[in-house]
Amino acid sequence: MHIAFQALESENCLREQVRLRAQVHQLETRVKQQQTMIAQLLHEKEVQFLDKGSENSFIDLGGKKQYADCSEIYNDGFKQSGFYKIKPLQSLAEFSVYCDMSDGGGWTGNSETI
């Protein structure tokens, strides 16, 4: 009787291992599909950035004031994504950045990342 119980336990353990391996394989497949989708979306976003203009075409802020980052620009009512000139507080000079004003806006990226 004890040997039969051990055999049953061993069989159950093997079935559970097979089930878990299948589940891991499914999850790995989903992760690969999602990674592919993320790569495609990033590529599409990069193309959109390039289509919106170059670093040499800036959105005019009307000379109101200097902004330290994109969130300040967004909070001041400018909702168009594009290139802006900013001057962070400790910076000696202003420089260009791409401001992504989607999804709540104010996301700062330097011109080298697009």
N, CA and C atoms as an extended XYZ file, in Angstrom:
342
Properties=species:S:1:pos:R:3:atomname:S:1:resname:S:1:resid:I:1 pbc="F F F"
N         0.823       -1.191        0.000 N   MET     1
C         0.000        0.000        0.000 CA  MET     1
C         0.863        1.249        0.000 C   MET     1
N         1.898        1.283        0.787 N   HIS     2
C         2.790        2.444        0.861 CA  HIS     2
C         3.470        2.712       -0.488 C   HIS     2
N         3.882        1.648       -1.171 N   ILE     3
C         4.531        1.788       -2.481 CA  ILE     3
C         3.537        2.338       -3.496 C   ILE     3
N         2.293        1.915       -3.450 N   ALA     4
C         1.258        2.411       -4.360 CA  ALA     4
C         1.018        3.904       -4.125 C   ALA     4
N         1.006        4.302       -2.857 N   PHE     5
C         0.819        5.718       -2.529 CA  PHE     5
C         1.974        6.564       -3.075 C   PHE     5
N         3.200        6.075       -2.921 N   GLN     6
C         4.373        6.789       -3.440 CA  GLN     6
C         4.313        6.896       -4.957 C   GLN     6
N         3.876        5.843       -5.623 N   ALA     7
C         3.764        5.856       -7.084 CA  ALA     7
C         2.727        6.885       -7.522 C   ALA     7
N         1.611        6.948       -6.805 N   LEU     8
C         0.564        7.918       -7.118 CA  LEU     8
C         1.065        9.346       -6.909 C   LEU     8
N         1.750        9.580       -5.797 N   GLU     9
C         2.327       10.891       -5.517 CA  GLU     9
C         3.339       11.286       -6.595 C   GLU     9
N         4.152       10.347       -6.995 N   SER    10
C         5.154       10.602       -8.024 CA  SER    10
C         4.485       10.952       -9.345 C   SER    10
N         3.425       10.239       -9.689 N   GLU    11
C         2.692       10.513      -10.927 CA  GLU    11
C         2.047       11.897      -10.877 C   GLU    11
N         1.462       12.248       -9.739 N   ASN    12
C         0.857       13.573       -9.574 CA  ASN    12
C         1.908       14.670       -9.706 C   ASN    12
N         3.057       14.438       -9.143 N   CYS    13
C         4.150       15.411       -9.214 CA  CYS    13
C         4.599       15.616      -10.660 C   CYS    13
N         4.717       14.516      -11.393 N   LEU    14
C         5.127       14.612      -12.800 CA  LEU    14
C         4.081       15.360      -13.628 C   LEU    14
N         2.797       15.083      -13.388 N   ARG    15
C         1.734       15.805      -14.097 CA  ARG    15
C         1.794       17.304      -13.800 C   ARG    15
N         2.028       17.641      -12.534 N   GLU    16
C         2.119       19.057      -12.141 CA  GLU    16
C         3.314       19.724      -12.810 C   GLU    16
N         4.427       19.027      -12.917 N   GLN    17
C         5.600       19.579      -13.598 CA  GLN    17
C         5.292       19.845      -15.067 C   GLN    17
N         4.615       18.904      -15.723 N   VAL    18
C         4.243       19.076      -17.136 CA  VAL    18
C         3.312       20.276      -17.280 C   VAL    18
N         2.325       20.389      -16.391 N   ARG    19
C         1.387       21.512      -16.437 CA  ARG    19
C         2.110       22.851      -16.250 C   ARG    19
N         3.015       22.885      -15.289 N   LEU    20
C         3.748       24.117      -15.022 CA  LEU    20
C         4.684       24.480      -16.177 C   LEU    20
N         5.308       23.503      -16.792 N   ARG    21
C         6.178       23.772      -17.949 CA  ARG    21
C         5.361       24.360      -19.103 C   ARG    21
N         4.167       23.810      -19.313 N   ALA    22
C         3.289       24.327      -20.372 CA  ALA    22
C         2.881       25.769      -20.068 C   ALA    22
N         2.596       26.051      -18.802 N   GLN    23
C         2.213       27.403      -18.396 CA  GLN    23
C         3.384       28.368      -18.591 C   GLN    23
N         4.585       27.957      -18.229 N   VAL    24
C         5.778       28.781      -18.425 CA  VAL    24
C         5.971       29.065      -19.911 C   VAL    24
N         5.792       28.043      -20.738 N   HIS    25
C         5.946       28.223      -22.188 CA  HIS    25
C         4.931       29.247      -22.712 C   HIS    25
N         3.684       29.163      -22.256 N   GLN    26
C         2.662       30.135      -22.656 CA  GLN    26
C         3.053       31.547      -22.254 C   GLN    26
N         3.512       31.693      -21.029 N   LEU    27
C         3.903       33.019      -20.542 CA  LEU    27
C         5.097       33.563      -21.320 C   LEU    27
N         6.076       32.720      -21.608 N   GLU    28
C         7.227       33.162      -22.395 CA  GLU    28
C         6.798       33.612      -23.778 C   GLU    28
N         5.850       32.894      -24.384 N   THR    29
C         5.334       33.275      -25.701 CA  THR    29
C         4.636       34.632      -25.631 C   THR    29
N         3.821       34.844      -24.607 N   ARG    30
C         3.139       36.139      -24.436 CA  ARG    30
C         4.148       37.268      -24.252 C   ARG    30
N         5.174       37.031      -23.457 N   VAL    31
C         6.196       38.064      -23.226 CA  VAL    31
C         6.881       38.420      -24.542 C   VAL    31
N         7.236       37.427      -25.342 N   LYS    32
C         7.871       37.690      -26.638 CA  LYS    32
C         6.954       38.486      -27.545 C   LYS    32
N         5.653       38.157      -27.549 N   GLN    33
C         4.695       38.904      -28.369 CA  GLN    33
C         4.596       40.353      -27.889 C   GLN    33
N         4.564       40.546      -26.588 N   GLN    34
C         4.474       41.895      -26.040 CA  GLN    34
C         5.750       42.682      -26.320 C   GLN    34
N         6.906       42.029      -26.248 N   GLN    35
C         8.159       42.715      -26.567 CA  GLN    35
C         8.167       43.159      -28.029 C   GLN    35
N         7.659       42.314      -28.910 N   THR    36
C         7.567       42.680      -30.320 CA  THR    36
C         6.633       43.867      -30.498 C   THR    36
N         5.494       43.851      -29.814 N   MET    37
C         4.540       44.949      -29.909 CA  MET    37
C         5.147       46.245      -29.369 C   MET    37
N         5.862       46.163      -28.266 N   ILE    38
C         6.514       47.346      -27.689 CA  ILE    38
C         7.531       47.914      -28.662 C   ILE    38
N         8.322       47.048      -29.272 N   ALA    39
C         9.318       47.512      -30.250 CA  ALA    39
C         8.635       48.206      -31.421 C   ALA    39
N         7.510       47.670      -31.893 N   GLN    40
C         6.781       48.301      -32.995 CA  GLN    40
C         6.240       49.658      -32.582 C   GLN    40
N         5.668       49.738      -31.378 N   LEU    41
C         5.131       51.019      -30.902 CA  LEU    41
C         6.231       52.062      -30.733 C   LEU    41
N         7.385       51.650      -30.208 N   LEU    42
C         8.497       52.580      -30.060 CA  LEU    42
C         8.962       53.082      -31.415 C   LEU    42
N         8.998       52.191      -32.398 N   HIS    43
C         9.393       52.594      -33.749 CA  HIS    43
C         8.382       53.591      -34.325 C   HIS    43
N         7.085       53.313      -34.147 N   GLU    44
C         6.055       54.224      -34.636 CA  GLU    44
C         6.174       55.588      -33.958 C   GLU    44
N         6.428       55.593      -32.653 N   LYS    45
C         6.565       56.858      -31.914 CA  LYS    45
C         7.777       57.623      -32.418 C   LYS    45
N         8.879       56.910      -32.692 N   GLU    46
C        10.080       57.551      -33.218 CA  GLU    46
C         9.786       58.192      -34.570 C   GLU    46
N         9.044       57.504      -35.422 N   VAL    47
C         8.678       58.056      -36.727 CA  VAL    47
C         7.812       59.289      -36.540 C   VAL    47
N         6.874       59.243      -35.583 N   GLN    48
C         6.031       60.411      -35.318 CA  GLN    48
C         6.873       61.604      -34.881 C   GLN    48
N         7.869       61.365      -34.012 N   PHE    49
C         8.747       62.444      -33.578 CA  PHE    49
C         9.451       63.061      -34.776 C   PHE    49
N         9.966       62.218      -35.646 N   LEU    50
C        10.701       62.720      -36.800 CA  LEU    50
C         9.787       63.465      -37.758 C   LEU    50
N         8.537       63.028      -37.874 N   ASP    51
C         7.588       63.684      -38.761 CA  ASP    51
C         7.134       65.038      -38.223 C   ASP    51
N         7.247       65.258      -36.935 N   LYS    52
C         6.744       66.491      -36.340 CA  LYS    52
C         7.688       67.667      -36.519 C   LYS    52
N         8.835       67.432      -37.039 N   GLY    53
C         9.746       68.539      -37.260 CA  GLY    53
C        11.129       68.217      -36.781 C   GLY    53
N        12.024       69.102      -37.038 N   SER    54
C        13.402       68.883      -36.635 CA  SER    54
C        13.744       69.769      -35.450 C   SER    54
N        14.906       69.549      -34.935 N   GLU    55
C        15.375       70.323      -33.784 CA  GLU    55
C        15.472       71.804      -34.126 C   GLU    55
N        15.547       72.132      -35.397 N   ASN    56
C        15.684       73.529      -35.808 CA  ASN    56
C        14.344       74.244      -35.913 C   ASN    56
N        13.232       73.551      -35.752 N   SER    57
C        11.930       74.213      -35.789 CA  SER    57
C        11.297       74.111      -34.407 C   SER    57
N        11.268       75.213      -33.719 N   PHE    58
C        10.789       75.252      -32.343 CA  PHE    58
C         9.378       75.802      -32.288 C   PHE    58
N         8.643       75.386      -31.289 N   ILE    59
C         7.320       75.942      -31.051 CA  ILE    59
C         7.516       77.263      -30.331 C   ILE    59
N         6.894       78.287      -30.870 N   ASP    60
C         7.047       79.645      -30.335 CA  ASP    60
C         6.229       79.796      -29.062 C   ASP    60
N         6.882       80.176      -28.001 N   LEU    61
C         6.215       80.401      -26.719 CA  LEU    61
C         5.848       81.867      -26.526 C   LEU    61
N         6.057       82.654      -27.542 N   GLY    62
C         5.689       84.063      -27.475 CA  GLY    62
C         6.594       84.901      -26.596 C   GLY    62
N         7.776       84.396      -26.285 N   GLY    63
C         8.737       85.156      -25.490 CA  GLY    63
C         8.261       85.480      -24.087 C   GLY    63
N         7.293       84.732      -23.582 N   LYS    64
C         6.729       85.026      -22.264 CA  LYS    64
C         7.770       84.944      -21.163 C   LYS    64
N         8.413       83.796      -21.057 N   LYS    65
C         9.404       83.598      -20.012 CA  LYS    65
C        10.246       82.386      -20.360 C   LYS    65
N        11.294       82.163      -19.594 N   GLN    66
C        12.094       80.964      -19.776 CA  GLN    66
C        11.533       79.875      -18.884 C   GLN    66
N        11.525       78.671      -19.427 N   TYR    67
C        11.001       77.535      -18.697 CA  TYR    67
C        12.138       76.596      -18.319 C   TYR    67
N        12.024       75.984      -17.145 N   ALA    68
C        13.064       75.065      -16.671 CA  ALA    68
C        12.899       73.664      -17.249 C   ALA    68
N        11.667       73.284      -17.585 N   ASP    69
C        11.433       71.952      -18.146 CA  ASP    69
C        10.084       71.922      -18.866 C   ASP    69
N         9.793       70.801      -19.488 N   CYS    70
C         8.563       70.668      -20.274 CA  CYS    70
C         7.304       70.723      -19.414 C   CYS    70
N         7.387       70.259      -18.188 N   SER    71
C         6.189       70.294      -17.347 CA  SER    71
C         5.758       71.730      -17.062 C   SER    71
N         6.698       72.631      -16.916 N   GLU    72
C         6.348       74.046      -16.732 CA  GLU    72
C         5.650       74.596      -17.970 C   GLU    72
N         6.149       74.217      -19.135 N   ILE    73
C         5.536       74.662      -20.393 CA  ILE    73
C         4.110       74.129      -20.482 C   ILE    73
N         3.948       72.839      -20.196 N   TYR    74
C         2.626       72.202      -20.243 CA  TYR    74
C         1.670       72.882      -19.262 C   TYR    74
N         2.141       73.103      -18.034 N   ASN    75
C         1.296       73.713      -17.005 CA  ASN    75
C         0.946       75.158      -17.317 C   ASN    75
N         1.696       75.785      -18.227 N   ASP    76
C         1.413       77.160      -18.634 CA  ASP    76
C         0.464       77.200      -19.838 C   ASP    76
N        -0.042       76.025      -20.237 N   GLY    77
C        -1.071       75.988      -21.267 CA  GLY    77
C        -0.624       75.554      -22.651 C   GLY    77
N         0.656       75.260      -22.839 N   PHE    78
C         1.136       74.816      -24.145 CA  PHE    78
C         1.001       73.298      -24.204 C   PHE    78
N         0.120       72.804      -25.075 N   LYS    79
C        -0.218       71.379      -25.100 CA  LYS    79
C         0.268       70.669      -26.365 C   LYS    79
N         1.005       71.363      -27.229 N   GLN    80
C         1.473       70.753      -28.467 CA  GLN    80
C         2.836       70.110      -28.260 C   GLN    80
N         2.963       68.826      -28.610 N   SER    81
C         4.259       68.146      -28.546 CA  SER    81
C         5.169       68.726      -29.608 C   SER    81
N         6.438       68.849      -29.302 N   GLY    82
C         7.407       69.370      -30.269 CA  GLY    82
C         8.665       69.842      -29.569 C   GLY    82
N         9.493       70.545      -30.332 N   PHE    83
C        10.747       71.050      -29.788 CA  PHE    83
C        10.533       72.409      -29.139 C   PHE    83
N        11.069       72.543      -27.947 N   TYR    84
C        11.009       73.789      -27.187 CA  TYR    84
C        12.414       74.100      -26.685 C   TYR    84
N        12.630       75.372      -26.391 N   LYS    85
C        13.881       75.764      -25.743 CA  LYS    85
C        13.594       75.934      -24.260 C   LYS    85
N        14.457       75.310      -23.435 N   ILE    86
C        14.312       75.439      -21.988 CA  ILE    86
C        15.649       75.870      -21.392 C   ILE    86
N        15.581       76.385      -20.176 N   LYS    87
C        16.784       76.744      -19.440 CA  LYS    87
C        16.581       76.309      -17.991 C   LYS    87
N        17.058       75.108      -17.660 N   PRO    88
C        16.929       74.648      -16.270 CA  PRO    88
C        17.592       75.624      -15.296 C   PRO    88
N        17.176       75.582      -14.061 N   LEU    89
C        17.609       76.567      -13.064 CA  LEU    89
C        19.119       76.709      -12.951 C   LEU    89
N        19.864       75.628      -12.945 N   GLN    90
C        21.315       75.707      -12.777 CA  GLN    90
C        22.073       75.785      -14.105 C   GLN    90
N        21.357       75.842      -15.210 N   SER    91
C        21.992       75.868      -16.521 CA  SER    91
C        22.429       77.290      -16.880 C   SER    91
N        23.584       77.398      -17.522 N   LEU    92
C        24.070       78.704      -17.946 CA  LEU    92
C        23.419       79.163      -19.246 C   LEU    92
N        22.962       78.220      -20.045 N   ALA    93
C        22.385       78.562      -21.339 CA  ALA    93
C        21.151       77.710      -21.601 C   ALA    93
N        20.290       78.216      -22.487 N   GLU    94
C        19.136       77.420      -22.876 CA  GLU    94
C        19.542       76.404      -23.935 C   GLU    94
N        18.742       75.357      -24.077 N   PHE    95
C        19.003       74.344      -25.094 CA  PHE    95
C        17.674       73.737      -25.518 C   PHE    95
N        17.698       72.995      -26.615 N   SER    96
C        16.467       72.444      -27.159 CA  SER    96
C        16.194       71.057      -26.603 C   SER    96
N        14.907       70.793      -26.396 N   VAL    97
C        14.444       69.484      -25.960 CA  VAL    97
C        13.146       69.175      -26.697 C   VAL    97
N        12.835       67.890      -26.763 N   TYR    98
C        11.535       67.503      -27.294 CA  TYR    98
C        10.601       67.316      -26.112 C   TYR    98
N         9.462       67.985      -26.153 N   CYS    99
C         8.463       67.865      -25.099 CA  CYS    99
C         7.294       67.038      -25.616 C   CYS    99
N         7.053       65.918      -24.956 N   ASP   100
C         5.914       65.069      -25.282 CA  ASP   100
C         4.766       65.513      -24.390 C   ASP   100
N         3.772       66.123      -25.000 N   MET   101
C         2.667       66.680      -24.235 CA  MET   101
C         1.458       65.744      -24.181 C   MET   101
N         1.635       64.479      -24.581 N   SER   102
C         0.542       63.514      -24.511 CA  SER   102
C         0.482       62.886      -23.123 C   SER   102
N        -0.607       62.235      -22.841 N   ASP   103
C        -0.789       61.492      -21.580 CA  ASP   103
C        -0.470       62.326      -20.348 C   ASP   103
N        -1.041       63.496      -20.255 N   GLY   104
C        -0.792       64.345      -19.101 CA  GLY   104
C         0.313       65.346      -19.329 C   GLY   104
N         1.126       65.124      -20.340 N   GLY   105
C         2.096       66.088      -20.825 CA  GLY   105
C         3.266       66.403      -19.940 C   GLY   105
N         4.151       67.176      -20.527 N   GLY   106
C         5.300       67.673      -19.814 CA  GLY   106
C         6.470       66.736      -19.745 C   GLY   106
N         6.528       65.728      -20.616 N   TRP   107
C         7.623       64.768      -20.594 CA  TRP   107
C         8.791       65.310      -21.398 C   TRP   107
N         9.928       65.432      -20.772 N   THR   108
C        11.109       66.028      -21.391 CA  THR   108
C        12.039       64.951      -21.937 C   THR   108
N        12.472       65.154      -23.181 N   GLY   109
C        13.477       64.273      -23.771 CA  GLY   109
C        14.483       65.146      -24.513 C   GLY   109
N        15.745       64.837      -24.384 N   ASN   110
C        16.696       65.668      -25.120 CA  ASN   110
C        16.674       65.288      -26.581 C   ASN   110
N        17.155       66.160      -27.434 N   SER   111
C        17.049       65.954      -28.873 CA  SER   111
C        17.862       64.758      -29.343 C   SER   111
N        18.770       64.266      -28.531 N   GLU   112
C        19.583       63.112      -28.923 CA  GLU   112
C        18.840       61.798      -28.728 C   GLU   112
N        17.716       61.785      -27.989 N   THR   113
C        17.009       60.544      -27.728 CA  THR   113
C        15.911       60.264      -28.737 C   THR   113
N        15.662       61.153      -29.671 N   ILE   114
C        14.582       60.899      -30.626 CA  ILE   114
C        15.107       60.557      -31.986 C   ILE   114
